[in-house]
Amino acid sequence: MSETMKILYKEAAKCAEEIKKNKSVHVVSHIDADGLTSAGIICTALERDNFEYTTRFVKQLDEKALDTIADENHNIVIFTDLGSGMCEQIESRGIHAVISDHHQPQGSYQFHLNPHLFGANGSYELSGSGSTYLLASALGKNPDLSSLAIVGAVGDMQHLKMGQLVGINREILEEGVKEGSLQFKKDLALFGKQTRPIYKLMQYSSDPYLPGLTGDEEACIEFLHSLNIRFSQDEHWRRWIDLENSEKQKIVSGLIKYCLKSGIPSYKIERLIGEVYILLGEKEGTEMRDASEFSTLLNATARYDHAEIGLAVCMGNREEAYEDARKLLAEHRQNLVNGLMYVKEKGVIQLENIQYFDAGSEIKETIVGIIAGMSSTFVENRNLPIIAFAKAEGGIKVSARGTQDLIRRGVNLSEAMSMISAEVGGAGGGHDIAAGATIPNGKKEEFARKLDLFIGEQMRRKAHSK
């Protein structure tokens, strides 16, 4: 066990002792895959220990949400996957709390479990669900919950920076492997290997972008025919998990040849293969078997105000809640298709260092970031970050999405969104590759102009430092 892990466990034990002084607990978590798995982990641990608990999910932890929580006068509140940015506000309202988070801390708080406080990086070494797994482990023996921590980390894109999970995430993964609930292996890194027909994996590939295949269903089917990959008996395409190893190898080497012929640089081609995380306790061919598909299923519940369904799935409900989640996932996919069509028709506005579109109220603000990421498959210039604006309660929601290539060139969207939103009277942050903000109405043009300059500056800094 690494030194950092030991220190984190020690801190988790201190937080767990504080929780144990109370019979009932209020859990407040974030509405994305990392937040839902965090809540799933802590609620399962509380249930096993016979605590009474209630839950609440919030889009962001702001003053208003904290006022409501303070008024309810809970014995103790556990904030998971959020809270670190609001230490002083939690303190000043006299809320008795434990914070289990991985975002950049602001201020300090007595019971605060966060990798940044102990020299680890919360954007790729430990997720919110990872912090919460350490807390759950300190509450009791809960090694099987490591698989939810991995789903949360993958949902938070923590594996992308290094092409695999590293740091404390890696140690949690290894605990899960030892316990028998997790497996990891090198495999095709495209999304949907458990549930989608093979050609769809290529059709929807955006990072890496496959010119001539991405977005073109017929071309993908043709490509598979050219490799003599057959349909199944009943004229349905098989899924990746239905293929023999020899067929998988054929497709991978076919894709690599295709990319080389298309002139794609080798560091991009390398991204075709990545580490994948399998939940051994789940049924093959279901979304929960693969960490990235599981995280997408969870996103589809919380982004449509049904976090409680995602939580139930995390806590093991494989009947009603799973069926409901699948329905929401189908709706979510349809909404993504509609959103992409909208962006395609409207087009994007290109500035020098960014490109953006304004969805107004045509696209739900909770999914506009995903659509920004996916629209990189058809915009003319994939060398610029994509920024999306959408109407939200109390202002304009901004989502920014980059690529690994942009990060190599010095772009850090978290820094950019946080600095520029503050300049126009808003607030934001996130990760280097994906970030978000909320800004006041009427500030869109100014924000876009300033962000454009700032990102240009980031790239120049990097170019000079070489």
Coordinates of C-alpha atoms in Angstrom, one line a residue:
M1 CA 0.0 0.0 0.0
S2 CA 1.4 3.4 -1.0
E3 CA 2.1 6.1 1.6
T4 CA -0.6 8.3 0.2
M5 CA -3.1 5.5 0.5
K6 CA -2.1 4.9 4.1
I7 CA -2.6 8.6 5.0
L8 CA -6.0 8.7 3.2
Y9 CA -7.1 5.6 5.1
K10 CA -6.1 7.2 8.3
E11 CA -8.1 10.3 7.5
A12 CA -11.1 8.1 6.4
A13 CA -11.0 6.4 9.8
K14 CA -11.2 9.7 11.5
C15 CA -14.2 10.6 9.4
A16 CA -15.8 7.2 10.0
E17 CA -15.5 7.6 13.8
E18 CA -17.4 10.9 13.5
I19 CA -20.2 9.3 11.5
K20 CA -20.5 6.4 14.0
K21 CA -21.5 8.9 16.7
N22 CA -24.8 9.3 14.9
K23 CA -27.8 7.0 14.3
S24 CA -29.1 8.8 11.2
V25 CA -27.2 10.3 8.3
H26 CA -28.2 12.6 5.4
V27 CA -26.2 11.9 2.2
V28 CA -25.8 14.7 -0.3
S29 CA -24.3 13.8 -3.7
H30 CA -23.7 15.0 -7.2
I31 CA -25.9 14.0 -10.2
D32 CA -23.3 12.3 -12.4
A33 CA -21.9 8.8 -12.6
D34 CA -19.2 9.6 -10.0
G35 CA -21.8 11.2 -7.7
L36 CA -24.2 8.3 -8.0
T37 CA -21.6 5.6 -7.4
S38 CA -20.4 7.6 -4.4
A39 CA -23.9 7.7 -3.0
G40 CA -24.3 4.0 -3.8
I41 CA -21.1 3.1 -2.0
I42 CA -21.8 5.1 1.2
C43 CA -25.6 4.2 1.4
T44 CA -24.7 0.5 1.0
A45 CA -22.1 0.8 3.7
L46 CA -24.6 2.6 6.0
E47 CA -27.3 0.1 5.3
R48 CA -25.0 -2.8 6.2
D49 CA -24.2 -1.1 9.4
N50 CA -27.9 -0.4 10.3
F51 CA -27.8 3.4 10.0
E52 CA -30.9 5.3 9.1
Y53 CA -30.2 7.5 6.1
T54 CA -31.8 9.9 3.7
T55 CA -30.4 11.1 0.3
R56 CA -30.4 14.2 -1.8
F57 CA -28.9 14.8 -5.2
V58 CA -27.9 18.3 -6.4
K59 CA -26.6 19.7 -9.7
Q60 CA -24.2 21.9 -7.8
L61 CA -23.7 22.7 -4.2
D62 CA -24.5 26.4 -3.9
E63 CA -25.5 28.7 -1.1
K64 CA -29.2 28.0 -1.7
A65 CA -28.8 24.2 -1.4
L66 CA -26.7 24.7 1.8
D67 CA -29.4 26.9 3.3
T68 CA -32.0 24.2 2.8
I69 CA -29.7 21.5 4.3
A70 CA -28.8 23.7 7.3
D71 CA -32.5 24.4 7.9
E72 CA -33.3 20.7 8.1
N73 CA -31.0 20.3 11.0
H74 CA -29.6 16.8 10.3
N75 CA -27.5 15.0 12.9
I76 CA -24.7 14.6 10.4
V77 CA -24.4 15.2 6.6
I78 CA -22.1 13.3 4.3
F79 CA -21.2 15.2 1.2
T80 CA -20.0 12.9 -1.5
D81 CA -18.3 14.0 -4.8
L82 CA -18.9 17.6 -3.8
G83 CA -18.4 19.9 -0.9
S84 CA -14.7 20.6 -1.0
G85 CA -15.3 23.9 -2.8
M86 CA -17.7 25.1 -0.1
C87 CA -15.8 24.3 3.2
E88 CA -16.2 27.7 4.7
Q89 CA -19.9 28.0 3.7
I90 CA -20.6 24.6 5.3
E91 CA -18.7 25.6 8.5
S92 CA -20.4 29.0 8.7
R93 CA -23.9 27.5 8.6
G94 CA -23.0 25.2 11.4
I95 CA -23.7 22.0 9.4
H96 CA -22.2 19.0 11.1
A97 CA -20.6 17.2 8.1
V98 CA -18.1 14.8 6.6
I99 CA -16.8 15.8 3.1
S100 CA -15.7 13.0 0.8
D101 CA -14.7 14.6 -2.5
H102 CA -11.9 15.0 -5.1
H103 CA -12.4 18.5 -6.5
Q104 CA -10.0 21.3 -5.8
P105 CA -10.6 22.2 -2.1
Q106 CA -11.3 25.8 -1.0
G107 CA -10.9 26.6 2.6
S108 CA -10.5 23.9 5.2
Y109 CA -12.9 21.7 7.2
Q110 CA -12.3 19.3 10.1
F111 CA -13.6 16.1 8.6
H112 CA -12.5 16.3 5.0
L113 CA -11.3 13.4 2.8
N114 CA -9.8 14.7 -0.4
P115 CA -6.8 13.5 -2.4
H116 CA -5.6 17.0 -3.0
L117 CA -5.0 17.5 0.7
F118 CA -2.5 14.6 0.7
G119 CA -0.6 15.3 -2.4
A120 CA -2.6 13.2 -4.9
N121 CA -4.4 14.6 -8.0
G122 CA -8.2 14.4 -7.9
S123 CA -8.6 14.7 -11.6
Y124 CA -6.9 11.4 -12.5
E125 CA -5.5 9.7 -9.3
L126 CA -8.7 9.4 -7.3
S127 CA -12.4 10.1 -8.0
G128 CA -15.2 11.1 -5.7
S129 CA -16.4 7.5 -5.6
G130 CA -12.8 6.5 -4.8
S131 CA -12.7 8.8 -1.8
T132 CA -16.1 7.5 -0.7
Y133 CA -14.9 3.9 -1.1
L134 CA -12.1 4.6 1.4
L135 CA -14.6 6.1 3.8
A136 CA -16.9 3.0 3.4
S137 CA -13.9 0.7 4.0
A138 CA -13.2 2.6 7.2
L139 CA -16.9 2.1 8.3
G140 CA -16.7 -1.6 7.9
K141 CA -15.5 -4.4 5.6
N142 CA -16.8 -3.4 2.2
P143 CA -14.3 -4.7 -0.4
D144 CA -16.9 -5.5 -3.0
L145 CA -17.8 -1.8 -3.3
S146 CA -14.5 -1.2 -5.1
S147 CA -16.2 -2.0 -8.4
L148 CA -18.6 1.0 -8.0
A149 CA -15.5 3.2 -7.2
I150 CA -14.0 2.1 -10.6
V151 CA -17.3 2.8 -12.4
G152 CA -17.3 6.3 -10.9
A153 CA -13.6 6.9 -11.8
V154 CA -14.3 5.8 -15.4
G155 CA -17.5 7.9 -15.6
D156 CA -15.3 10.8 -14.5
M157 CA -12.9 10.1 -17.3
Q158 CA -10.0 9.5 -14.9
H159 CA -8.5 6.7 -17.0
L160 CA -8.1 8.8 -20.1
K161 CA -5.1 10.9 -19.1
M162 CA -2.7 7.9 -18.9
G163 CA -4.7 5.4 -20.9
Q164 CA -5.5 3.5 -17.7
L165 CA -6.3 4.1 -14.1
V166 CA -3.4 5.2 -12.0
G167 CA -2.5 6.4 -8.5
I168 CA -5.0 5.5 -5.7
N169 CA -7.6 4.5 -8.3
R170 CA -5.1 1.7 -9.3
E171 CA -4.8 0.5 -5.7
I172 CA -8.6 0.4 -5.4
L173 CA -8.7 -1.6 -8.7
E174 CA -6.2 -4.0 -7.3
E175 CA -8.2 -4.5 -4.1
G176 CA -11.2 -5.3 -6.3
V177 CA -9.2 -7.8 -8.4
K178 CA -8.0 -9.5 -5.3
E179 CA -11.5 -9.6 -3.9
G180 CA -12.8 -11.2 -7.1
S181 CA -15.2 -8.5 -8.2
L182 CA -13.1 -6.8 -10.9
Q183 CA -11.0 -7.7 -13.9
F184 CA -9.0 -5.4 -16.2
K185 CA -7.5 -6.1 -19.5
K186 CA -6.2 -4.5 -22.7
D187 CA -8.9 -4.4 -25.3
L188 CA -10.5 -2.2 -28.0
A189 CA -11.2 1.1 -26.3
L190 CA -14.3 1.9 -28.2
F191 CA -17.6 2.2 -26.3
G192 CA -20.4 -0.4 -26.2
K193 CA -18.6 -3.7 -26.3
Q194 CA -21.2 -5.4 -24.1
T195 CA -24.4 -4.3 -25.7
R196 CA -23.9 -2.8 -29.1
P197 CA -23.6 -4.4 -32.6
I198 CA -19.9 -4.3 -33.7
Y199 CA -20.3 -1.7 -36.5
K200 CA -21.8 0.8 -34.0
L201 CA -18.5 0.8 -32.0
M202 CA -16.8 2.4 -35.0
Q203 CA -19.8 4.5 -36.1
Y204 CA -19.8 6.4 -32.8
S205 CA -16.0 6.6 -32.2
S206 CA -15.0 10.2 -31.6
D207 CA -11.7 10.0 -29.8
P208 CA -10.0 8.7 -31.9
Y209 CA -12.0 10.0 -34.8
L210 CA -12.0 7.5 -37.7
P211 CA -12.2 9.4 -40.9
G212 CA -14.6 7.7 -43.4
L213 CA -16.0 5.4 -40.6
T214 CA -17.1 7.7 -37.7
G215 CA -20.7 8.7 -38.4
D216 CA -21.1 6.5 -41.4
E217 CA -23.1 3.3 -40.6
E218 CA -22.8 1.8 -44.1
A219 CA -19.0 2.4 -44.3
C220 CA -18.6 0.6 -41.0
I221 CA -20.6 -2.4 -42.1
E222 CA -18.7 -2.5 -45.4
F223 CA -15.4 -2.4 -43.4
L224 CA -16.4 -5.4 -41.4
H225 CA -17.5 -7.3 -44.6
S226 CA -14.1 -6.6 -46.1
L227 CA -12.5 -8.4 -43.1
N228 CA -15.0 -11.3 -43.6
I229 CA -16.5 -10.7 -40.1
R230 CA -19.9 -12.5 -40.3
F231 CA -23.4 -11.6 -39.0
S232 CA -24.8 -14.1 -36.5
Q233 CA -27.2 -16.8 -37.6
D234 CA -30.3 -14.6 -37.5
E235 CA -29.0 -11.7 -39.5
H236 CA -28.3 -9.6 -36.5
W237 CA -24.8 -8.3 -36.0
R238 CA -22.9 -9.9 -33.2
R239 CA -21.6 -7.8 -30.3
W240 CA -17.9 -7.5 -29.5
I241 CA -18.3 -10.0 -26.6
D242 CA -19.8 -12.5 -29.1
L243 CA -16.6 -12.6 -31.2
E244 CA -13.8 -15.2 -31.1
N245 CA -10.4 -13.8 -30.1
S246 CA -9.1 -14.3 -33.7
E247 CA -11.9 -12.2 -35.0
K248 CA -11.2 -9.4 -32.5
Q249 CA -7.6 -9.4 -33.5
K250 CA -8.6 -9.2 -37.2
I251 CA -10.7 -6.1 -36.5
V252 CA -8.1 -4.4 -34.4
S253 CA -5.3 -4.9 -37.0
G254 CA -7.8 -4.0 -39.7
L255 CA -8.5 -0.7 -37.9
I256 CA -4.8 0.0 -37.3
K257 CA -4.1 -0.5 -41.0
Y258 CA -7.1 1.6 -42.0
C259 CA -5.9 4.5 -39.7
L260 CA -2.3 4.3 -41.0
K261 CA -3.6 4.5 -44.6
S262 CA -5.7 7.5 -43.6
G263 CA -2.6 9.2 -42.3
I264 CA -3.6 9.3 -38.7
P265 CA -0.6 9.9 -36.4
S266 CA 0.5 6.9 -34.4
Y267 CA -0.1 8.4 -31.0
K268 CA -3.8 8.7 -32.0
I269 CA -3.9 5.2 -33.3
E270 CA -2.6 4.0 -29.9
R271 CA -5.8 5.2 -28.4
L272 CA -7.7 2.5 -30.1
I273 CA -6.5 0.1 -27.5
G274 CA -7.0 0.8 -23.9
E275 CA -7.5 -0.8 -20.5
V276 CA -11.1 -1.9 -19.9
Y277 CA -12.7 -2.7 -16.6
I278 CA -15.1 -5.6 -16.2
L279 CA -17.4 -6.2 -13.2
L280 CA -17.3 -9.9 -12.7
G281 CA -20.4 -10.0 -10.5
E282 CA -22.6 -8.6 -13.3
K283 CA -24.2 -10.5 -16.1
E284 CA -22.4 -10.6 -19.5
G285 CA -24.1 -8.5 -22.2
T286 CA -25.6 -6.0 -19.7
E287 CA -24.6 -2.4 -19.3
M288 CA -23.3 -3.1 -15.7
R289 CA -20.7 -5.6 -16.9
D290 CA -18.5 -2.9 -18.3
A291 CA -17.4 0.1 -16.3
S292 CA -17.8 2.6 -19.1
E293 CA -21.3 1.4 -20.2
F294 CA -22.4 1.3 -16.5
S295 CA -21.3 4.9 -16.0
T296 CA -23.3 5.9 -19.1
L297 CA -26.4 4.1 -17.8
L298 CA -26.1 6.1 -14.6
N299 CA -25.6 9.4 -16.3
A300 CA -28.9 8.7 -18.2
T301 CA -30.8 8.5 -14.9
A302 CA -29.4 11.5 -13.0
R303 CA -29.4 13.9 -15.9
Y304 CA -33.1 13.5 -16.3
D305 CA -33.9 14.1 -12.6
H306 CA -34.1 10.4 -11.8
A307 CA -31.1 10.0 -9.6
E308 CA -33.0 7.7 -7.3
I309 CA -33.2 5.1 -10.1
G310 CA -29.5 5.3 -10.7
L311 CA -28.8 5.0 -6.9
A312 CA -31.1 1.9 -6.7
V313 CA -29.1 0.3 -9.6
C314 CA -25.8 1.0 -7.8
M315 CA -27.3 -0.6 -4.7
G316 CA -28.1 -3.8 -6.5
N317 CA -31.6 -3.4 -7.9
R318 CA -31.6 -5.5 -11.1
E319 CA -35.3 -5.6 -11.7
E320 CA -37.5 -2.6 -11.7
A321 CA -34.8 0.1 -11.3
Y322 CA -32.6 -1.5 -14.0
E323 CA -35.6 -1.6 -16.4
D324 CA -36.4 2.0 -15.7
A325 CA -32.7 3.0 -16.2
R326 CA -32.6 1.2 -19.5
K327 CA -35.7 3.2 -20.7
L328 CA -34.1 6.4 -19.6
L329 CA -30.9 5.3 -21.5
A330 CA -32.9 4.8 -24.7
E331 CA -34.5 8.2 -24.2
H332 CA -31.1 9.7 -23.5
R333 CA -29.7 8.3 -26.7
Q334 CA -32.6 9.7 -28.7
N335 CA -32.1 13.1 -27.1
L336 CA -28.4 13.0 -28.0
V337 CA -29.3 12.2 -31.6
N338 CA -31.8 15.1 -31.7
G339 CA -29.2 17.4 -30.1
L340 CA -26.5 16.4 -32.6
M341 CA -28.9 17.0 -35.5
Y342 CA -29.7 20.4 -34.1
V343 CA -26.0 21.3 -33.8
K344 CA -25.4 19.9 -37.3
E345 CA -28.1 22.1 -38.8
K346 CA -27.2 25.3 -36.9
G347 CA -23.5 24.8 -37.3
V348 CA -20.8 26.1 -34.9
I349 CA -19.3 29.6 -34.7
Q350 CA -15.5 29.5 -35.1
L351 CA -13.2 32.0 -33.3
E352 CA -9.5 31.8 -33.4
N353 CA -8.9 29.3 -30.6
I354 CA -12.4 27.9 -29.8
Q355 CA -15.6 27.1 -31.5
Y356 CA -19.1 27.2 -30.0
F357 CA -22.8 26.7 -30.4
D358 CA -25.7 28.1 -28.5
A359 CA -28.5 25.5 -27.9
G360 CA -30.7 28.0 -26.1
S361 CA -33.5 25.9 -24.6
E362 CA -33.4 23.3 -27.5
I363 CA -31.0 21.0 -25.6
K364 CA -31.3 20.1 -21.9
E365 CA -28.5 21.8 -20.1
T366 CA -27.6 18.6 -18.3
I367 CA -26.7 16.9 -21.6
V368 CA -25.3 19.8 -23.6
G369 CA -21.8 18.9 -22.6
I370 CA -22.1 15.4 -23.9
I371 CA -23.4 16.7 -27.2
A372 CA -20.5 19.1 -27.3
G373 CA -18.1 16.2 -26.9
M374 CA -19.9 14.1 -29.6
S375 CA -20.2 17.0 -32.1
S376 CA -16.4 16.8 -32.6
T377 CA -17.3 13.9 -35.0
F378 CA -18.6 16.3 -37.6
V379 CA -17.2 19.8 -37.1
E380 CA -14.8 20.9 -39.7
N381 CA -12.0 21.8 -37.3
R382 CA -11.2 19.2 -34.7
N383 CA -8.2 21.2 -33.4
L384 CA -10.3 23.6 -31.4
P385 CA -12.2 22.9 -28.1
I386 CA -15.9 22.9 -28.5
I387 CA -17.9 25.2 -26.2
A388 CA -21.7 24.8 -25.7
F389 CA -24.1 27.3 -24.3
A390 CA -27.6 26.4 -23.0
K391 CA -30.4 28.1 -21.0
A392 CA -30.3 27.1 -17.4
E393 CA -32.1 28.1 -14.2
G394 CA -30.6 31.4 -13.1
G395 CA -28.3 32.0 -16.1
I396 CA -26.5 30.3 -19.0
K397 CA -24.9 26.9 -18.6
V398 CA -21.5 26.6 -20.4
S399 CA -19.9 23.2 -21.2
A400 CA -16.4 22.9 -22.7
R401 CA -14.9 19.7 -24.2
G402 CA -11.4 19.1 -25.5
T403 CA -9.4 16.2 -26.7
Q404 CA -6.1 14.6 -25.6
D405 CA -4.4 16.4 -28.5
L406 CA -5.5 19.8 -27.2
I407 CA -4.2 19.0 -23.7
R408 CA -0.8 18.0 -25.2
R409 CA -0.8 21.5 -26.7
G410 CA -1.3 23.2 -23.3
V411 CA -5.1 23.6 -23.1
N412 CA -6.6 23.3 -19.6
L413 CA -10.3 23.8 -19.8
S414 CA -10.7 23.6 -16.0
E415 CA -8.4 26.6 -15.5
A416 CA -9.9 28.5 -18.4
M417 CA -13.6 28.0 -17.4
S418 CA -12.9 28.8 -13.7
M419 CA -10.9 32.1 -14.5
I420 CA -13.1 33.4 -17.3
S421 CA -16.5 32.6 -15.7
A422 CA -15.3 34.5 -12.6
E423 CA -14.4 37.5 -14.8
V424 CA -18.0 37.8 -16.0
G425 CA -19.6 37.1 -12.6
G426 CA -20.2 33.4 -12.9
A427 CA -18.5 30.3 -11.5
G428 CA -17.0 27.2 -13.1
G429 CA -14.3 24.5 -13.1
G430 CA -13.9 20.8 -13.8
H431 CA -11.1 18.8 -15.5
D432 CA -8.5 19.8 -18.1
I433 CA -10.4 17.8 -20.9
A434 CA -14.0 18.6 -19.8
A435 CA -15.3 21.5 -17.8
G436 CA -18.4 23.6 -17.1
A437 CA -19.6 26.9 -15.8
T438 CA -22.7 28.9 -15.2
I439 CA -22.6 32.6 -16.2
P440 CA -25.2 35.4 -15.9
N441 CA -27.6 36.0 -18.8
G442 CA -26.4 38.4 -21.4
K443 CA -22.7 37.6 -20.8
K444 CA -22.3 35.0 -23.6
E445 CA -20.5 37.1 -26.2
E446 CA -18.1 38.6 -23.6
F447 CA -17.4 35.2 -22.2
A448 CA -16.7 33.6 -25.6
R449 CA -14.4 36.4 -26.6
K450 CA -12.4 36.3 -23.3
L451 CA -12.2 32.5 -23.3
D452 CA -10.9 32.5 -26.9
L453 CA -8.0 34.8 -25.9
F454 CA -7.3 32.8 -22.7
I455 CA -7.1 29.5 -24.5
G456 CA -4.8 31.0 -27.1
E457 CA -2.6 32.2 -24.3
Q458 CA -2.5 28.7 -22.7
M459 CA -1.3 27.2 -26.0
R460 CA 1.3 30.0 -26.5
R461 CA 2.6 29.4 -22.9
K462 CA 3.1 25.7 -23.7
A463 CA 4.8 26.4 -27.1
H464 CA 7.2 28.8 -25.4
S465 CA 8.1 26.4 -22.6
K466 CA 9.3 23.7 -25.1

